[in-house]
């Protein structure tokens, strides 16, 4: 059952304030029910166990403690989520297709970086922020619209780098990589990993760390040397800093052998009973493997069609019974009409699904896809 009023970080949210059927609000019930669950604060849950293990690493590696925040409200302003971390006005991540908006000035944070600027302004020099983050996205085994991140920030003053013979930025970049490689060794022992260069609006240079998992390189964190503008605005003009943001689910999937990201939300005892406080990396034993059921659907799209909207409609009907939504055919005819064929994989991790049940879901999906997405079924 969903509480009708939630309170997080001193902010009261009435359900009716959040879920309203109007264009400026795109938060469905499936997302609303996740607010306040705080998997990262449960010591017996893989996400909480991992958070605590990362805390242990920082506590044992640094004499000066990192300040820890893990109860900051996920409802933030557009300014906090985007402007304060220098995300350009026309960046795609600001769109209603990518981000959950409560109203035009308020979002569900899409990253823990939303809290960087404020915490820096309060004078904290090294800190960790853990929390649930929200992104509209497509559906597969490693993507879920709610997941958990941990942000880390460390500020240096001229004293720290002056004797090293390096400039501040080079000193910070080196310290950052050393810190994160140490963290990866602390968590994994030996694991195949690689650094790649990337772009974030709030860091320069920026890097990504990837870990080899299930025959693929999985991106587990983004990081870099903090943009000087952010430091300047927060009263740190003479300083240099690094920041990272890591995805807890993806690390936990690798560490605990959890094959599907939906499992983190399972309340089935056969899942929850396998984990205990302080036990990092106990390998999860799948308690069942039920067969998936595939359903294909084809339709002519219109200009406003997006895959994220399609996935939201499907999840609204099938919830966590959807395992994957995959575009399997795409063509444009002579009249310029574009057809998409999607394959939906339905699978429960807890029980066998019946044909009747799936047919009913698929029927509703077809109905709503047509009525809500402005497409024509073929
Ligand atoms: N906020 C970034 C993301 O969510 C991660 C990040 C954090 C990158 C801090 C650099 C510095 O993808």
Tab-separated table of C-alpha atoms and ligand atoms in Angstrom:
chain	number	residue	atom	x	y	z
A	1	UNK	CA	0.000	0.000	0.000
A	2	UNK	CA	1.174	3.496	-0.811
A	3	UNK	CA	1.058	6.102	1.901
A	4	UNK	CA	-0.982	9.073	0.808
A	5	UNK	CA	1.509	11.435	2.353
A	6	UNK	CA	5.225	10.900	2.316
A	7	UNK	CA	7.795	12.825	4.218
A	8	UNK	CA	11.386	12.959	3.060
A	9	UNK	CA	14.046	15.275	4.307
A	10	UNK	CA	11.414	17.445	5.932
A	11	UNK	CA	9.374	17.771	2.751
A	12	UNK	CA	5.805	16.508	2.798
A	13	UNK	CA	4.467	15.202	-0.480
A	14	UNK	CA	0.788	14.489	-0.847
A	15	UNK	CA	0.063	11.799	-3.392
A	16	UNK	CA	-2.425	14.053	-5.143
A	17	UNK	CA	0.198	16.736	-5.508
A	18	UNK	CA	2.449	14.376	-7.362
A	19	UNK	CA	0.242	12.223	-9.506
A	20	UNK	CA	-1.883	14.440	-11.619
A	21	UNK	CA	-2.982	13.782	-15.107
A	22	UNK	CA	-1.709	16.925	-16.672
A	23	UNK	CA	0.941	17.569	-19.256
A	24	UNK	CA	3.423	19.170	-16.879
A	25	UNK	CA	3.514	16.003	-14.763
A	26	UNK	CA	4.761	12.758	-16.260
A	27	UNK	CA	5.115	10.604	-13.145
A	28	UNK	CA	3.124	7.361	-13.328
A	29	UNK	CA	1.984	5.289	-10.347
A	30	UNK	CA	4.714	2.704	-10.911
A	31	UNK	CA	7.244	5.438	-10.112
A	32	UNK	CA	5.307	7.174	-7.373
A	33	UNK	CA	5.229	3.960	-5.354
A	34	UNK	CA	9.032	3.874	-5.334
A	35	UNK	CA	9.387	7.230	-3.555
A	36	UNK	CA	10.484	6.782	0.021
A	37	UNK	CA	11.400	3.105	-0.269
A	38	UNK	CA	15.084	3.889	0.238
A	39	UNK	CA	16.576	0.482	-0.579
A	40	UNK	CA	19.974	2.028	0.100
A	41	UNK	CA	19.136	2.404	3.795
A	42	UNK	CA	18.310	-1.267	4.348
A	43	UNK	CA	21.295	-3.086	5.837
A	44	UNK	CA	20.006	-6.491	4.667
A	45	UNK	CA	19.369	-5.448	1.076
A	46	UNK	CA	22.130	-5.828	-1.533
A	47	UNK	CA	22.019	-2.075	-2.244
A	48	UNK	CA	22.393	-1.219	1.459
A	49	UNK	CA	25.096	-3.862	1.945
A	50	UNK	CA	27.047	-2.396	-0.966
A	51	UNK	CA	26.628	1.162	0.320
A	52	UNK	CA	28.010	0.115	3.698
A	53	UNK	CA	30.961	-1.654	2.061
A	54	UNK	CA	31.810	1.513	0.121
A	55	UNK	CA	31.552	3.528	3.344
A	56	UNK	CA	34.006	1.074	4.955
A	57	UNK	CA	36.464	1.674	2.126
A	58	UNK	CA	36.326	5.453	2.562
A	59	UNK	CA	36.456	5.248	6.353
A	60	UNK	CA	39.519	3.015	6.301
A	61	UNK	CA	41.391	4.788	3.503
A	62	UNK	CA	41.101	8.431	4.572
A	63	UNK	CA	42.079	10.039	7.811
A	64	UNK	CA	39.697	12.913	7.208
A	65	UNK	CA	36.248	11.379	7.179
A	66	UNK	CA	33.887	11.804	4.257
A	67	UNK	CA	30.603	13.375	5.395
A	68	UNK	CA	27.708	11.095	4.484
A	69	UNK	CA	24.270	12.083	3.238
A	70	UNK	CA	21.724	9.397	2.448
A	71	UNK	CA	18.357	10.905	3.314
A	72	UNK	CA	18.114	13.865	0.943
A	73	UNK	CA	14.718	14.269	-0.702
A	74	UNK	CA	14.665	12.960	-4.312
A	75	UNK	CA	12.322	15.783	-5.279
A	76	UNK	CA	14.543	18.659	-6.366
A	77	UNK	CA	14.314	21.809	-8.418
A	78	UNK	CA	15.302	22.033	-12.065
A	79	UNK	CA	17.955	24.433	-10.830
A	80	UNK	CA	19.496	21.856	-8.493
A	81	UNK	CA	19.288	18.975	-10.948
A	82	UNK	CA	20.543	20.823	-14.013
A	83	UNK	CA	21.497	24.520	-13.715
A	84	UNK	CA	23.703	24.191	-10.641
A	85	UNK	CA	25.790	21.520	-12.348
A	86	UNK	CA	26.039	23.529	-15.585
A	87	UNK	CA	23.841	21.291	-17.760
A	88	UNK	CA	23.221	23.379	-20.913
A	89	UNK	CA	19.704	24.739	-21.468
A	90	UNK	CA	19.196	22.565	-24.557
A	91	UNK	CA	20.671	19.312	-23.184
A	92	UNK	CA	18.484	16.235	-23.942
A	93	UNK	CA	18.514	15.102	-20.336
A	94	UNK	CA	16.219	18.048	-19.511
A	95	UNK	CA	13.453	16.804	-21.816
A	96	UNK	CA	10.166	15.332	-20.614
A	97	UNK	CA	11.176	12.244	-22.546
A	98	UNK	CA	14.190	11.638	-20.300
A	99	UNK	CA	13.265	13.109	-16.912
A	100	UNK	CA	10.293	12.827	-14.542
A	101	UNK	CA	8.767	16.252	-13.924
A	102	UNK	CA	6.422	17.055	-11.054
A	103	UNK	CA	5.844	20.489	-12.505
A	104	UNK	CA	7.898	22.637	-14.881
A	105	UNK	CA	10.287	23.674	-12.090
A	106	UNK	CA	10.456	20.443	-10.093
A	107	UNK	CA	11.822	17.005	-10.998
A	108	UNK	CA	12.684	13.647	-9.490
A	109	UNK	CA	16.473	13.940	-9.402
A	110	UNK	CA	18.080	12.077	-12.289
A	111	UNK	CA	21.437	11.936	-10.528
A	112	UNK	CA	22.892	12.519	-7.086
A	113	UNK	CA	24.933	15.335	-8.636
A	114	UNK	CA	21.808	17.430	-7.975
A	115	UNK	CA	23.124	17.919	-4.432
A	116	UNK	CA	26.766	18.770	-5.187
A	117	UNK	CA	26.466	22.528	-5.358
A	118	UNK	CA	24.480	22.970	-2.169
A	119	UNK	CA	26.687	20.735	-0.080
A	120	UNK	CA	29.816	22.450	-1.421
A	121	UNK	CA	28.304	25.839	-0.580
A	122	UNK	CA	27.804	24.700	2.998
A	123	UNK	CA	31.557	24.201	3.219
A	124	UNK	CA	31.874	20.406	3.112
A	125	UNK	CA	35.215	19.369	1.604
A	126	UNK	CA	34.744	15.636	1.199
A	127	UNK	CA	31.412	13.901	1.121
A	128	UNK	CA	29.320	11.010	-0.173
A	129	UNK	CA	25.665	11.356	-1.214
A	130	UNK	CA	23.606	8.193	-1.672
A	131	UNK	CA	20.067	8.134	-2.995
A	132	UNK	CA	17.421	6.888	-5.374
A	133	UNK	CA	17.484	8.510	-8.823
A	134	UNK	CA	14.892	8.482	-11.583
A	135	UNK	CA	15.209	8.328	-15.363
A	136	UNK	CA	12.791	7.573	-18.157
A	137	UNK	CA	14.433	4.867	-20.241
A	138	UNK	CA	13.951	1.721	-22.283
A	139	UNK	CA	13.470	-1.683	-20.650
A	140	UNK	CA	16.038	-4.468	-20.335
A	141	UNK	CA	17.872	-6.460	-17.669
A	142	UNK	CA	20.232	-3.627	-16.649
A	143	UNK	CA	17.899	-0.601	-16.977
A	144	UNK	CA	15.143	0.347	-14.566
A	145	UNK	CA	13.547	3.803	-14.224
A	146	UNK	CA	14.535	4.005	-10.559
A	147	UNK	CA	18.008	3.113	-9.394
A	148	UNK	CA	20.540	4.198	-6.786
A	149	UNK	CA	23.670	6.264	-7.070
A	150	UNK	CA	26.460	7.295	-4.795
A	151	UNK	CA	28.142	10.605	-5.436
A	152	UNK	CA	31.577	11.353	-4.053
A	153	UNK	CA	33.284	14.748	-3.944
A	154	UNK	CA	36.727	15.693	-2.649
A	155	UNK	CA	38.053	19.257	-2.544
A	156	UNK	CA	41.768	20.064	-2.466
A	157	UNK	CA	43.453	23.292	-1.426
A	158	UNK	CA	46.695	24.632	-2.946
A	159	UNK	CA	48.712	23.151	-0.049
A	160	UNK	CA	47.732	19.683	-1.179
A	161	UNK	CA	49.132	19.861	-4.712
A	162	UNK	CA	51.809	22.574	-4.545
A	163	UNK	CA	54.583	20.323	-3.282
A	164	UNK	CA	53.744	17.618	-5.855
A	165	UNK	CA	55.083	19.586	-8.823
A	166	UNK	CA	51.782	18.989	-10.664
A	167	UNK	CA	49.051	21.502	-11.336
A	168	UNK	CA	45.846	21.190	-9.325
A	169	UNK	CA	43.780	19.506	-12.035
A	170	UNK	CA	46.404	16.865	-12.815
A	171	UNK	CA	46.852	16.193	-9.109
A	172	UNK	CA	43.075	15.768	-8.617
A	173	UNK	CA	42.681	13.499	-11.651
A	174	UNK	CA	45.430	11.226	-10.422
A	175	UNK	CA	44.003	11.101	-6.895
A	176	UNK	CA	40.547	10.336	-8.319
A	177	UNK	CA	41.678	7.348	-10.357
A	178	UNK	CA	43.722	6.012	-7.475
A	179	UNK	CA	40.714	6.320	-5.174
A	180	UNK	CA	38.312	4.546	-7.546
A	181	UNK	CA	40.716	1.788	-8.547
A	182	UNK	CA	41.254	1.175	-4.840
A	183	UNK	CA	37.504	1.036	-4.347
A	184	UNK	CA	37.094	-1.461	-7.203
A	185	UNK	CA	39.800	-3.686	-5.685
A	186	UNK	CA	38.186	-3.377	-2.240
A	187	UNK	CA	34.842	-4.524	-3.653
A	188	UNK	CA	35.880	-7.045	-6.292
A	189	UNK	CA	39.403	-8.172	-5.647
A	190	UNK	CA	40.382	-8.939	-9.208
A	191	UNK	CA	38.037	-7.800	-11.935
A	192	UNK	CA	38.599	-6.710	-15.511
A	193	UNK	CA	38.151	-2.948	-15.764
A	194	UNK	CA	38.949	-0.142	-18.170
A	195	UNK	CA	38.844	3.670	-18.212
A	196	UNK	CA	37.348	5.605	-21.111
A	197	UNK	CA	37.210	9.334	-21.770
A	198	UNK	CA	33.776	10.882	-21.848
A	199	UNK	CA	31.863	14.139	-21.406
A	200	UNK	CA	29.886	15.530	-18.471
A	201	UNK	CA	28.871	19.193	-18.230
A	202	UNK	CA	30.153	19.376	-14.656
A	203	UNK	CA	33.616	17.825	-14.995
A	204	UNK	CA	36.627	18.302	-17.238
A	205	UNK	CA	38.394	16.036	-17.943
A	206	UNK	CA	35.726	13.343	-17.525
A	207	UNK	CA	36.115	9.579	-17.365
A	208	UNK	CA	34.024	6.449	-17.207
A	209	UNK	CA	34.914	3.184	-15.524
A	210	UNK	CA	33.629	-0.008	-17.092
A	211	UNK	CA	33.618	-3.527	-15.675
A	212	UNK	CA	33.415	-6.752	-17.675
A	213	UNK	CA	30.196	-8.612	-16.837
A	214	UNK	CA	28.191	-11.272	-18.675
A	215	UNK	CA	30.345	-10.879	-21.779
A	216	UNK	CA	29.798	-7.133	-21.962
A	217	UNK	CA	31.522	-3.981	-20.757
A	218	UNK	CA	29.169	-2.460	-18.215
A	219	UNK	CA	29.468	1.214	-17.406
A	220	UNK	CA	29.491	1.518	-13.620
A	221	UNK	CA	30.558	5.059	-12.899
A	222	UNK	CA	31.221	8.503	-14.285
A	223	UNK	CA	33.710	10.914	-12.789
A	224	UNK	CA	36.107	13.762	-13.420
A	225	UNK	CA	37.724	16.961	-12.265
A	226	UNK	CA	35.030	19.406	-11.168
A	227	UNK	CA	34.407	22.427	-13.399
A	228	UNK	CA	35.975	25.512	-11.836
A	229	UNK	CA	32.699	27.451	-12.263
A	230	UNK	CA	30.986	25.142	-9.760
A	231	UNK	CA	33.770	25.656	-7.251
A	232	UNK	CA	33.744	29.403	-7.772
A	233	UNK	CA	29.990	29.660	-7.155
A	234	UNK	CA	30.274	27.636	-3.963
A	235	UNK	CA	33.019	29.708	-2.369
A	236	UNK	CA	35.865	27.406	-3.414
A	237	UNK	CA	37.578	29.675	-5.979
A	238	UNK	CA	41.104	28.738	-5.016
A	239	UNK	CA	40.452	25.040	-4.768
A	240	UNK	CA	40.338	22.068	-7.115
A	241	UNK	CA	38.044	19.070	-6.724
A	242	UNK	CA	37.066	15.719	-8.136
A	243	UNK	CA	33.649	14.095	-8.264
A	244	UNK	CA	32.257	10.695	-9.156
A	245	UNK	CA	28.794	9.175	-9.453
A	246	UNK	CA	28.439	5.437	-9.349
A	247	UNK	CA	25.468	3.206	-10.093
A	248	UNK	CA	24.857	0.903	-7.146
A	249	UNK	CA	22.598	-1.604	-8.949
A	250	UNK	CA	25.118	-2.336	-11.628
A	251	UNK	CA	27.913	-2.888	-9.153
A	252	UNK	CA	25.605	-5.034	-7.026
A	253	UNK	CA	24.546	-7.122	-10.038
A	254	UNK	CA	28.180	-7.991	-10.654
A	255	UNK	CA	29.070	-8.550	-6.989
A	256	UNK	CA	26.067	-10.655	-6.029
A	257	UNK	CA	25.472	-12.305	-9.421
A	258	UNK	CA	22.003	-10.791	-9.676
A	259	UNK	CA	20.871	-11.411	-13.260
A	260	UNK	CA	18.060	-8.874	-13.584
A	261	UNK	CA	17.701	-5.356	-12.169
A	262	UNK	CA	13.999	-5.898	-11.335
A	263	UNK	CA	15.017	-8.333	-8.581
A	264	UNK	CA	16.178	-5.460	-6.351
A	265	UNK	CA	12.508	-4.550	-5.883
A	266	UNK	CA	11.359	-8.091	-5.147
A	267	UNK	CA	9.756	-8.722	-1.774
A	268	UNK	CA	9.803	-12.476	-2.362
A	269	UNK	CA	11.458	-14.116	0.605
A	270	UNK	CA	13.368	-16.413	-1.701
A	271	UNK	CA	15.204	-13.267	-2.810
A	272	UNK	CA	15.378	-11.188	0.351
A	273	UNK	CA	16.449	-14.061	2.628
A	274	UNK	CA	19.648	-14.644	0.642
A	275	UNK	CA	21.323	-11.440	1.866
A	276	UNK	CA	22.476	-10.360	5.277
A	277	UNK	CA	24.084	-7.346	6.864
A	278	UNK	CA	27.785	-6.985	6.142
A	279	UNK	CA	27.876	-9.916	3.709
A	280	UNK	CA	29.232	-8.484	0.493
A	281	UNK	CA	29.313	-10.610	-2.619
A	282	UNK	CA	27.340	-13.659	-1.484
A	283	UNK	CA	26.347	-15.194	-4.799
A	284	UNK	CA	22.629	-15.107	-5.454
A	285	UNK	CA	21.083	-18.483	-6.281
A	286	UNK	CA	18.222	-18.042	-8.736
A	287	UNK	CA	15.260	-19.798	-7.163
A	288	UNK	CA	13.572	-20.407	-10.439
A	289	UNK	CA	13.931	-19.807	-14.066
A	290	UNK	CA	10.576	-19.483	-15.673
A	291	UNK	CA	10.349	-19.304	-19.449
A	292	UNK	CA	9.861	-15.888	-21.029
A	293	UNK	CA	6.893	-15.294	-23.275
A	294	UNK	CA	7.369	-13.096	-26.345
A	295	UNK	CA	4.745	-10.927	-27.992
A	296	UNK	CA	5.369	-8.827	-31.075
A	297	UNK	CA	3.449	-5.728	-32.066
A	298	UNK	CA	3.794	-3.521	-35.149
A	299	UNK	CA	2.503	-0.028	-35.685
A	300	UNK	CA	2.919	3.074	-37.808
A	301	UNK	CA	4.541	5.726	-35.647
A	302	UNK	CA	3.882	9.447	-35.633
A	303	UNK	CA	6.457	12.178	-35.144
A	304	UNK	CA	5.916	12.388	-31.402
A	305	UNK	CA	6.612	8.681	-30.849
A	306	UNK	CA	9.440	7.769	-28.458
A	307	UNK	CA	10.593	4.423	-27.125
A	308	UNK	CA	10.628	5.779	-23.561
A	309	UNK	CA	6.925	6.607	-23.785
A	310	UNK	CA	6.198	3.149	-25.165
A	311	UNK	CA	8.077	1.536	-22.288
A	312	UNK	CA	6.210	3.647	-19.740
A	313	UNK	CA	2.858	2.518	-21.135
A	314	UNK	CA	3.924	-1.126	-21.088
A	315	UNK	CA	5.304	-0.893	-17.568
A	316	UNK	CA	2.120	0.847	-16.442
A	317	UNK	CA	0.185	-2.261	-17.454
A	318	UNK	CA	2.574	-5.140	-16.881
A	319	UNK	CA	4.721	-3.686	-14.103
A	320	UNK	CA	7.748	-5.817	-13.310
A	321	UNK	CA	6.464	-8.651	-15.502
A	322	UNK	CA	8.114	-6.916	-18.482
A	323	UNK	CA	11.668	-8.059	-18.900
A	324	UNK	CA	12.628	-6.437	-22.160
A	325	UNK	CA	11.213	-4.286	-24.933
A	326	UNK	CA	13.200	-4.525	-28.109
A	327	UNK	CA	12.832	-2.933	-31.542
A	328	UNK	CA	13.119	-5.828	-33.997
A	329	UNK	CA	12.008	-4.214	-37.261
A	330	UNK	CA	11.942	-0.663	-38.556
A	331	UNK	CA	11.162	0.533	-42.084
A	332	UNK	CA	9.766	3.522	-43.948
A	333	UNK	CA	7.478	2.953	-46.930
A	334	UNK	CA	7.266	4.960	-50.169
A	335	UNK	CA	4.664	7.282	-48.666
A	336	UNK	CA	7.118	8.144	-45.910
A	337	UNK	CA	5.269	6.253	-43.175
A	338	UNK	CA	7.509	4.546	-40.628
A	339	UNK	CA	6.641	1.207	-39.080
A	340	UNK	CA	8.161	-0.208	-35.913
A	341	UNK	CA	7.887	-3.754	-34.681
A	342	UNK	CA	8.631	-4.288	-30.988
A	343	UNK	CA	9.134	-7.596	-29.243
A	344	UNK	CA	8.019	-7.605	-25.618
A	345	UNK	CA	9.440	-10.274	-23.323
A	346	UNK	CA	7.201	-11.056	-20.359
A	347	UNK	CA	8.666	-13.070	-17.526
A	348	UNK	CA	8.068	-13.246	-13.813
A	349	UNK	CA	11.014	-14.080	-11.619
A	350	UNK	CA	8.685	-15.534	-9.022
A	351	UNK	CA	6.204	-17.775	-10.800
A	352	UNK	CA	4.967	-19.170	-14.112
A	353	UNK	CA	2.734	-16.879	-16.104
A	354	UNK	CA	-0.333	-18.350	-17.783
A	355	UNK	CA	-1.179	-17.833	-21.445
A	356	UNK	CA	-4.461	-16.198	-20.493
A	357	UNK	CA	-2.760	-13.734	-18.203
A	358	UNK	CA	-0.239	-12.709	-20.833
A	359	UNK	CA	-2.814	-12.437	-23.572
A	360	UNK	CA	-4.829	-10.128	-21.371
A	361	UNK	CA	-1.791	-7.954	-20.646
A	362	UNK	CA	-0.854	-7.810	-24.310
A	363	UNK	CA	-4.416	-6.901	-25.241
A	364	UNK	CA	-4.352	-3.959	-22.816
A	365	UNK	CA	-0.925	-2.932	-24.058
A	366	UNK	CA	-2.204	-2.822	-27.653
A	367	UNK	CA	-5.222	-0.777	-26.600
A	368	UNK	CA	-3.255	1.791	-24.626
A	369	UNK	CA	-0.389	2.042	-27.081
A	370	UNK	CA	-2.933	3.016	-29.716
A	371	UNK	CA	-4.932	5.407	-27.528
A	372	UNK	CA	-2.057	7.093	-25.706
A	373	UNK	CA	0.794	7.153	-28.175
A	374	UNK	CA	-0.887	8.347	-31.320
A	375	UNK	CA	0.234	5.380	-33.431
A	376	UNK	CA	-1.715	3.085	-35.770
A	377	UNK	CA	-1.522	-0.637	-35.071
A	378	UNK	CA	-0.881	-2.840	-38.079
B	1	LIG	N1	26.019	12.454	-12.618
B	1	LIG	C1	26.685	11.584	-13.561
B	1	LIG	C2	25.679	10.560	-14.082
B	1	LIG	O1	24.692	10.347	-13.452
B	1	LIG	C3	27.840	10.867	-12.946
B	1	LIG	C4	28.947	11.802	-12.518
B	1	LIG	C5	28.997	12.314	-11.229
B	1	LIG	C6	29.933	12.158	-13.414
B	1	LIG	C7	30.018	13.164	-10.843
B	1	LIG	C8	30.959	12.994	-13.057
B	1	LIG	C9	30.997	13.498	-11.759
B	1	LIG	O2	25.866	9.944	-15.119
